[in-house]
PDB file of C-alpha atoms in Angstrom:
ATOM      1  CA  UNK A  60     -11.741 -18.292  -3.176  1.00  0.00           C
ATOM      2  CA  UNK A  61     -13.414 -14.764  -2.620  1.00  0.00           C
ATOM      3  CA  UNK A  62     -13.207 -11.800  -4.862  1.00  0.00           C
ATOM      4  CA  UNK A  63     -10.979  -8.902  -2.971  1.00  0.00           C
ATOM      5  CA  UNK A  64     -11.462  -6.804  -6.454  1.00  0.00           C
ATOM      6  CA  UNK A  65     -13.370  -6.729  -9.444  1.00  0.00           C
ATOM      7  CA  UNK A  66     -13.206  -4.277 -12.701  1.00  0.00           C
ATOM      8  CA  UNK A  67     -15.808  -4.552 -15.446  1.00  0.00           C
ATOM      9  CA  UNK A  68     -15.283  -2.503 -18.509  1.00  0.00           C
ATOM     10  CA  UNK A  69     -13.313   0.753 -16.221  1.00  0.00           C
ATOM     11  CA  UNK A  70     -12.358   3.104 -18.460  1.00  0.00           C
ATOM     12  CA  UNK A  71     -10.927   6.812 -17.835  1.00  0.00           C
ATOM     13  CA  UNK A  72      -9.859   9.877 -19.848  1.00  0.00           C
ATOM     14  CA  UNK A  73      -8.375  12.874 -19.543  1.00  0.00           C
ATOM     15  CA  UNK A  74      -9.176  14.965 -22.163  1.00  0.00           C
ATOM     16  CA  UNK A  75      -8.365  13.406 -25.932  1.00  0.00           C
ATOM     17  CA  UNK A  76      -6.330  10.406 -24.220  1.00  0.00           C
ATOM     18  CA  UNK A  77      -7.656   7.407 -22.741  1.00  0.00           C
ATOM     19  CA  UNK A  78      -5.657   5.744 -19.630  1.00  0.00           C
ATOM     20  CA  UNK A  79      -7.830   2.909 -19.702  1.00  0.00           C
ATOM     21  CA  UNK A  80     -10.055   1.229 -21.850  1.00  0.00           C
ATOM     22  CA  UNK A  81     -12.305  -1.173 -21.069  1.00  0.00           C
ATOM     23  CA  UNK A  82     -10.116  -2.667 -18.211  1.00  0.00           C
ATOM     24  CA  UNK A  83     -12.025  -6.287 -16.772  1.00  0.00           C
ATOM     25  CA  UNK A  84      -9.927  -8.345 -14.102  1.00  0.00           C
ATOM     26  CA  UNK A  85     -11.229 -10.121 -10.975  1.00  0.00           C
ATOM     27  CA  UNK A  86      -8.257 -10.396  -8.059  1.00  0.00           C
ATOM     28  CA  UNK A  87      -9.204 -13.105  -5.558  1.00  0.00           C
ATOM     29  CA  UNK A  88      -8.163 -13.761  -1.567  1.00  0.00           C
ATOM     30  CA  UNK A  89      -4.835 -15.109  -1.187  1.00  0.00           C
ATOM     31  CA  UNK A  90      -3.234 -14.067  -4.714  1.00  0.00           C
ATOM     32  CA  UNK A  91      -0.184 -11.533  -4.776  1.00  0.00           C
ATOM     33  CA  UNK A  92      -0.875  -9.450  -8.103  1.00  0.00           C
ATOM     34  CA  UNK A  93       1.336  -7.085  -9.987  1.00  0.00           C
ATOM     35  CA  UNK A  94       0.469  -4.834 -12.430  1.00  0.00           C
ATOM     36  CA  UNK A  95       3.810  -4.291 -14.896  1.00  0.00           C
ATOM     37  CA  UNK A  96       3.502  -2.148 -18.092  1.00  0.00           C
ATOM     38  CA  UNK A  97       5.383   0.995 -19.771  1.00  0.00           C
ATOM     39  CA  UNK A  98       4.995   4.956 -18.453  1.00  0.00           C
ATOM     40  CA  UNK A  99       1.856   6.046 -19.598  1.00  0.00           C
ATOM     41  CA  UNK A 100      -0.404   3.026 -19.903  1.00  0.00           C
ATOM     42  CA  UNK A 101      -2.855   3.480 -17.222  1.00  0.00           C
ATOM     43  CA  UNK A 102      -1.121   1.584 -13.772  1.00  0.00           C
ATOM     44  CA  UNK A 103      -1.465   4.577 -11.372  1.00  0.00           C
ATOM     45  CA  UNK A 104      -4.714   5.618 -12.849  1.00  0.00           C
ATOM     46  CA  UNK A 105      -6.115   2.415 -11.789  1.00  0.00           C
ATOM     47  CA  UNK A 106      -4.179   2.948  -8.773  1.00  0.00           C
ATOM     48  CA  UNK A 107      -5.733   6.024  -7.846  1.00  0.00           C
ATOM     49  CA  UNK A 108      -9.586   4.694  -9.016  1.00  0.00           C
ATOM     50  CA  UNK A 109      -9.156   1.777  -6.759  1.00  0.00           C
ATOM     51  CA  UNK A 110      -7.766   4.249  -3.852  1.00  0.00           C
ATOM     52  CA  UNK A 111     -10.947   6.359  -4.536  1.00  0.00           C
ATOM     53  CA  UNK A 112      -8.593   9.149  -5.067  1.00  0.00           C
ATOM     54  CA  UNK A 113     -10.310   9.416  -9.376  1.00  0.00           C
ATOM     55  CA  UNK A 114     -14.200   9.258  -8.677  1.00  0.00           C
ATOM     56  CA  UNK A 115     -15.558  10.485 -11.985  1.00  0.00           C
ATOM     57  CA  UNK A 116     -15.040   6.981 -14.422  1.00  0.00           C
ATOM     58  CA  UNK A 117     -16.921   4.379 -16.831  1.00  0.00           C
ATOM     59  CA  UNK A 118     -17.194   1.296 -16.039  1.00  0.00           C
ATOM     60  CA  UNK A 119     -17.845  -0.638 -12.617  1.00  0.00           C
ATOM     61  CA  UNK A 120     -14.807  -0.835  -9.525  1.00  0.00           C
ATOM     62  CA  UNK A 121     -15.618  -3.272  -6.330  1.00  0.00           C
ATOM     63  CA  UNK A 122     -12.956  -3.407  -3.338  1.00  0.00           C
ATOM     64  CA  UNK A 123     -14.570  -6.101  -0.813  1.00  0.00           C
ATOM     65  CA  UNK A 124     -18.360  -5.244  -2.516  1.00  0.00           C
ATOM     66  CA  UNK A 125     -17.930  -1.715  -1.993  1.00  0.00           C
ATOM     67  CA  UNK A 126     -16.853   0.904  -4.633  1.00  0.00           C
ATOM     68  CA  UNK A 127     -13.391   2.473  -3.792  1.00  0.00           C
ATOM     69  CA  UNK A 128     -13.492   5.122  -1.033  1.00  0.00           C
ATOM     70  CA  UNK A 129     -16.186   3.567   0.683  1.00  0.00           C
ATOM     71  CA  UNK A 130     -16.066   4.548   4.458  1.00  0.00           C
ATOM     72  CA  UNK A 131     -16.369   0.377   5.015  1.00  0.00           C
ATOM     73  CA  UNK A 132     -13.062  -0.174   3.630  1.00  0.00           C
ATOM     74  CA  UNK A 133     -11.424   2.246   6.115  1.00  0.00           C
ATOM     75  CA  UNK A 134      -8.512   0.085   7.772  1.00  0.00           C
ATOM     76  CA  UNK A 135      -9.318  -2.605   5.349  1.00  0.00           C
ATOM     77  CA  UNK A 136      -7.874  -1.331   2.629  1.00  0.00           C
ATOM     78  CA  UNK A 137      -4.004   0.243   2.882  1.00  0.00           C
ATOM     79  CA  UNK A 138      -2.519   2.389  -0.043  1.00  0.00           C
ATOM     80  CA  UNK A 139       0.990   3.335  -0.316  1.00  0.00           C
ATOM     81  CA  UNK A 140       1.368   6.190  -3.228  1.00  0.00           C
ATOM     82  CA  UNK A 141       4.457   5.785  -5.712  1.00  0.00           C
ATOM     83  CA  UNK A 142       6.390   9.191  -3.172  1.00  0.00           C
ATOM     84  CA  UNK A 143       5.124   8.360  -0.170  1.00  0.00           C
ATOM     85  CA  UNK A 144       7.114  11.193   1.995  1.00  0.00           C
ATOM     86  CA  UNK A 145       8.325  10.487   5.763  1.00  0.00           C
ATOM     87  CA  UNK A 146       8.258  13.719   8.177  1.00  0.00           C
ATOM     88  CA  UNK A 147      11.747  14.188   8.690  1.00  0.00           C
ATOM     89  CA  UNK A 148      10.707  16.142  12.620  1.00  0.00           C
ATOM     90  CA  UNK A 149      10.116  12.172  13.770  1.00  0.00           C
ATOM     91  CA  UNK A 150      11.846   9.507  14.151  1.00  0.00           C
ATOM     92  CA  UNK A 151      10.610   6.168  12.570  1.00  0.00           C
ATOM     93  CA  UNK A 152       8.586   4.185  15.597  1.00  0.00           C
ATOM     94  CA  UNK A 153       7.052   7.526  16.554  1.00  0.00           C
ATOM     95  CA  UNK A 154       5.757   7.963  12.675  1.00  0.00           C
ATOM     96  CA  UNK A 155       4.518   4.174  12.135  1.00  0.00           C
ATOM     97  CA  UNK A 156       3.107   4.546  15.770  1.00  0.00           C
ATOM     98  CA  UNK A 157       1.258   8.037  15.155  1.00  0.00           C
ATOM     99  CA  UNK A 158      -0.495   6.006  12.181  1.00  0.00           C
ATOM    100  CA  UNK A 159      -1.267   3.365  14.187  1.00  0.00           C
ATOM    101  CA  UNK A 160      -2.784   5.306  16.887  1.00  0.00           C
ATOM    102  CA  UNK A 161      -4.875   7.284  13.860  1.00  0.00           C
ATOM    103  CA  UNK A 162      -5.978   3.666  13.040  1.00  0.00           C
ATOM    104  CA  UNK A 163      -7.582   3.427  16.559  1.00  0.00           C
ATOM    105  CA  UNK A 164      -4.621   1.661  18.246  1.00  0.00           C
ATOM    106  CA  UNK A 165      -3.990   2.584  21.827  1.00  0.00           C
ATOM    107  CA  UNK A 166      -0.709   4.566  22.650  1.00  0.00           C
ATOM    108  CA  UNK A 167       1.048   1.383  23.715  1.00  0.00           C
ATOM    109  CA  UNK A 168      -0.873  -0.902  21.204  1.00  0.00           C
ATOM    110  CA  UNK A 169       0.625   1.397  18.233  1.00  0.00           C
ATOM    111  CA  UNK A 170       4.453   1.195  19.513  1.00  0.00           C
ATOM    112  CA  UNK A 171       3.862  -2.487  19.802  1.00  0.00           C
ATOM    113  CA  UNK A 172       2.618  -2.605  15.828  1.00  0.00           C
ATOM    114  CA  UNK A 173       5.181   0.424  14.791  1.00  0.00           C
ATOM    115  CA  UNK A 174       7.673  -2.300  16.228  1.00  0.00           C
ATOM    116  CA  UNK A 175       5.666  -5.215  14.560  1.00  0.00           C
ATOM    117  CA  UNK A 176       5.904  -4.014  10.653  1.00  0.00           C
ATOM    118  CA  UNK A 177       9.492  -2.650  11.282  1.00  0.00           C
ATOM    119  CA  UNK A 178      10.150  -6.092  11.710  1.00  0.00           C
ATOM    120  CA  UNK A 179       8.404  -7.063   8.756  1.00  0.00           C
ATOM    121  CA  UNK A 180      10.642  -5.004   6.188  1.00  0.00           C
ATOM    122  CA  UNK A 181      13.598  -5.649   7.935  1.00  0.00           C
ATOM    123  CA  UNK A 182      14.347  -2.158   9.417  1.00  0.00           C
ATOM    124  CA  UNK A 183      14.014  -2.703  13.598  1.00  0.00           C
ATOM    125  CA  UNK A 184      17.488  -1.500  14.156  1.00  0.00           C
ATOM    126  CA  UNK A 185      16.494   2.039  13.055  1.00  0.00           C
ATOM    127  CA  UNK A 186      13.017   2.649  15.016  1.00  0.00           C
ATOM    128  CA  UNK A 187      15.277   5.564  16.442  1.00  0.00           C
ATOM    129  CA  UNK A 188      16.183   7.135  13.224  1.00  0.00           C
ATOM    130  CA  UNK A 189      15.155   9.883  11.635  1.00  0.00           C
ATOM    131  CA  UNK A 190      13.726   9.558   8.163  1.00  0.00           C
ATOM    132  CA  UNK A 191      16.635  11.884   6.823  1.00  0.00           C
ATOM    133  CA  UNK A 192      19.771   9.656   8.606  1.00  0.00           C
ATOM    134  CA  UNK A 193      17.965   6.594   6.277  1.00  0.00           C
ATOM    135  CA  UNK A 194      18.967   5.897   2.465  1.00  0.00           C
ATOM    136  CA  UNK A 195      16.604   6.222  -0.038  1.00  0.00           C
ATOM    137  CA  UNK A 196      15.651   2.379  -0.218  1.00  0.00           C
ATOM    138  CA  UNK A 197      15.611   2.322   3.926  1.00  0.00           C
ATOM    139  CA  UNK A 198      12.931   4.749   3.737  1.00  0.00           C
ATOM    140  CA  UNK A 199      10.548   2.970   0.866  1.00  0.00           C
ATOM    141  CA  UNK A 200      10.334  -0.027   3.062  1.00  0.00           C
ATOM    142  CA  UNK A 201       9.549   2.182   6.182  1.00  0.00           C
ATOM    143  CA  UNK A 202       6.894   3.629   4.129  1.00  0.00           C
ATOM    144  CA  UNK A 203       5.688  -0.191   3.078  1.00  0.00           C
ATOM    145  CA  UNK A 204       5.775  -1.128   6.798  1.00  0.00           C
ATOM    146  CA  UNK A 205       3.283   2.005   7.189  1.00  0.00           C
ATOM    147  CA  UNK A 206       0.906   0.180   4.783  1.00  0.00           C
ATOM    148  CA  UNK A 207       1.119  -2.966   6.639  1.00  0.00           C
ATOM    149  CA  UNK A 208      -0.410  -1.107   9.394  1.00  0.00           C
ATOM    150  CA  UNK A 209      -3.479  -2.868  10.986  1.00  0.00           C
ATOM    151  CA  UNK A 210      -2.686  -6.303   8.196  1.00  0.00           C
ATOM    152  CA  UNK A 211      -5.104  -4.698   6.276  1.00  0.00           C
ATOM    153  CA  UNK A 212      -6.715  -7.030   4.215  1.00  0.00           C
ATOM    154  CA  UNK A 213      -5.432  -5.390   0.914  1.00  0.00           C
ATOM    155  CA  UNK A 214      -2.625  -3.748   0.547  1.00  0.00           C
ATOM    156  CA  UNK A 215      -2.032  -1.705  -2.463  1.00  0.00           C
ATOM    157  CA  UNK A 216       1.230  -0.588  -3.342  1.00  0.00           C
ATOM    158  CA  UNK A 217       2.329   1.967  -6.478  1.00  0.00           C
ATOM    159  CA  UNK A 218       6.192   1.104  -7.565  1.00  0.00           C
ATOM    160  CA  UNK A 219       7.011  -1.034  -4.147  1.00  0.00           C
ATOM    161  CA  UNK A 220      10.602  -2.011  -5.622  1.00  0.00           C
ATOM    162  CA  UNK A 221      11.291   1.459  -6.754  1.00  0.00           C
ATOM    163  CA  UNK A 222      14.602   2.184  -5.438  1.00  0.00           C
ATOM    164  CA  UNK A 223      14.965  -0.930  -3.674  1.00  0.00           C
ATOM    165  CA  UNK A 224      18.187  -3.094  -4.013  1.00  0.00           C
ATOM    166  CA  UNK A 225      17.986  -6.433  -5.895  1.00  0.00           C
ATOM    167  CA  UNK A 226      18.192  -7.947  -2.474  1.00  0.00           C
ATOM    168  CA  UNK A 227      15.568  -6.093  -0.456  1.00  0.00           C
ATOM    169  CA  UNK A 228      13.670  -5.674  -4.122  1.00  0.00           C
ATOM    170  CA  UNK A 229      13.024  -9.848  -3.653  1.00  0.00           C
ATOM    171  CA  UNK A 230      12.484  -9.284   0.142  1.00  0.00           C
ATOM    172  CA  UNK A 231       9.729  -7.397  -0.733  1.00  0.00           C
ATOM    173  CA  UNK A 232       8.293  -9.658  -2.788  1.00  0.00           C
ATOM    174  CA  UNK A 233       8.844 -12.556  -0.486  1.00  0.00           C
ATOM    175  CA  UNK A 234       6.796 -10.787   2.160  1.00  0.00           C
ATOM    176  CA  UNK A 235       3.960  -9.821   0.066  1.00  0.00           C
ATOM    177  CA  UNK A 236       4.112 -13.538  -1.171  1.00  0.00           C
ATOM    178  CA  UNK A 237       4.354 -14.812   2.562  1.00  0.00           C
ATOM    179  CA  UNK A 238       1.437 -12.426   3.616  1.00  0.00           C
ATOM    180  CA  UNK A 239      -0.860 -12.913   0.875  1.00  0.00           C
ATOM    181  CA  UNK A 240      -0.934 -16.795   1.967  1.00  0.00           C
ATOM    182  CA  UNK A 241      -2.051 -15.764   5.226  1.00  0.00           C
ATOM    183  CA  UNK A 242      -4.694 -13.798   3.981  1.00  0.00           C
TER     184      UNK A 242
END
């Protein structure tokens, strides 16, 4: 097995409170992960560090041997934020396929992987819709299929099940199962 991510002693504050303290873990290839824990103890602080969206902490972060942010982990790495937002001026192929094409994938490459991780999530038979016409669960596993972009070779996602029916909820979970075992 090879390490995807490593933590040794990360720590971060934010004035008098702590978020994390002394946080160690090692994450290796092929393992599907969740981090579960109450509001307010540290999960999308972490998030962030390991997103390289917090740069100023203790302690020592490694995504793939590089420290988060790191121009090498540029379509290696895919982050989906807890309110990810859709542009409701687009429909949903012409979204996932504008980040595809941003990702270096040629105009009919990025239709072809828009179509690809629609698939993935379940959601083909709305490529046509507009983000607004979708429920609110419809549109958190569009915004998962965005991550799945490129099968980056991590994926990290902040609250994936969050307003996600039991049904797709385990979906979801089935999928990052299936594609961690590819990995």
């Amino acid at each position: 097995m090879s390490t995807l991510i490593s933590a040794q002693n990360l720590s971060k504050t934010y004035g008098a409170k702590r978020a994390l303290d002394s946080v160690n873990f090692t994450i290796e290839r092929g393992k599907p992960v969740a981090l579960v824990g109450p509001n307010g103890a540290g999960k999308t602080t972490l998030f962030s560090i390991l997103c390289g969206y917090i740069k100023s902490y203790e302690g020592k972060v490694e995504i793939l041997n590089h420290v988060p942010g790191h121009p090498a982990l540029i379509n290696r790495v895919s982050a989906l934020p807890q309110d990810a937002q859709l542009d409701p001026r687009f429909n949903i192929v012409t979204q996932l396929a504008f980040y595809a094409k941003l990702q270096g994938f040629s105009r009919k490459e990025s239709i072809q992987e828009a179509t690809r991780v629609l698939e993935l999530v379940s959601l083909s038979d709305v490529a046509k819709h507009a983000s607004e016409d979708l429920s609110h669960g419809m549109r958190k596993r569009v915004t998962i299929a965005q991550a799945l972009i490129g099968s980056p070779e991590i994926v990290l996602l902040d609250e994936a099940n969050a307003g996600l029916d039991p049904i797709h909820a385990r979906q979801i979970r089935e999928l990052v199962s299936d594609l961690s075992e590819q990995a």
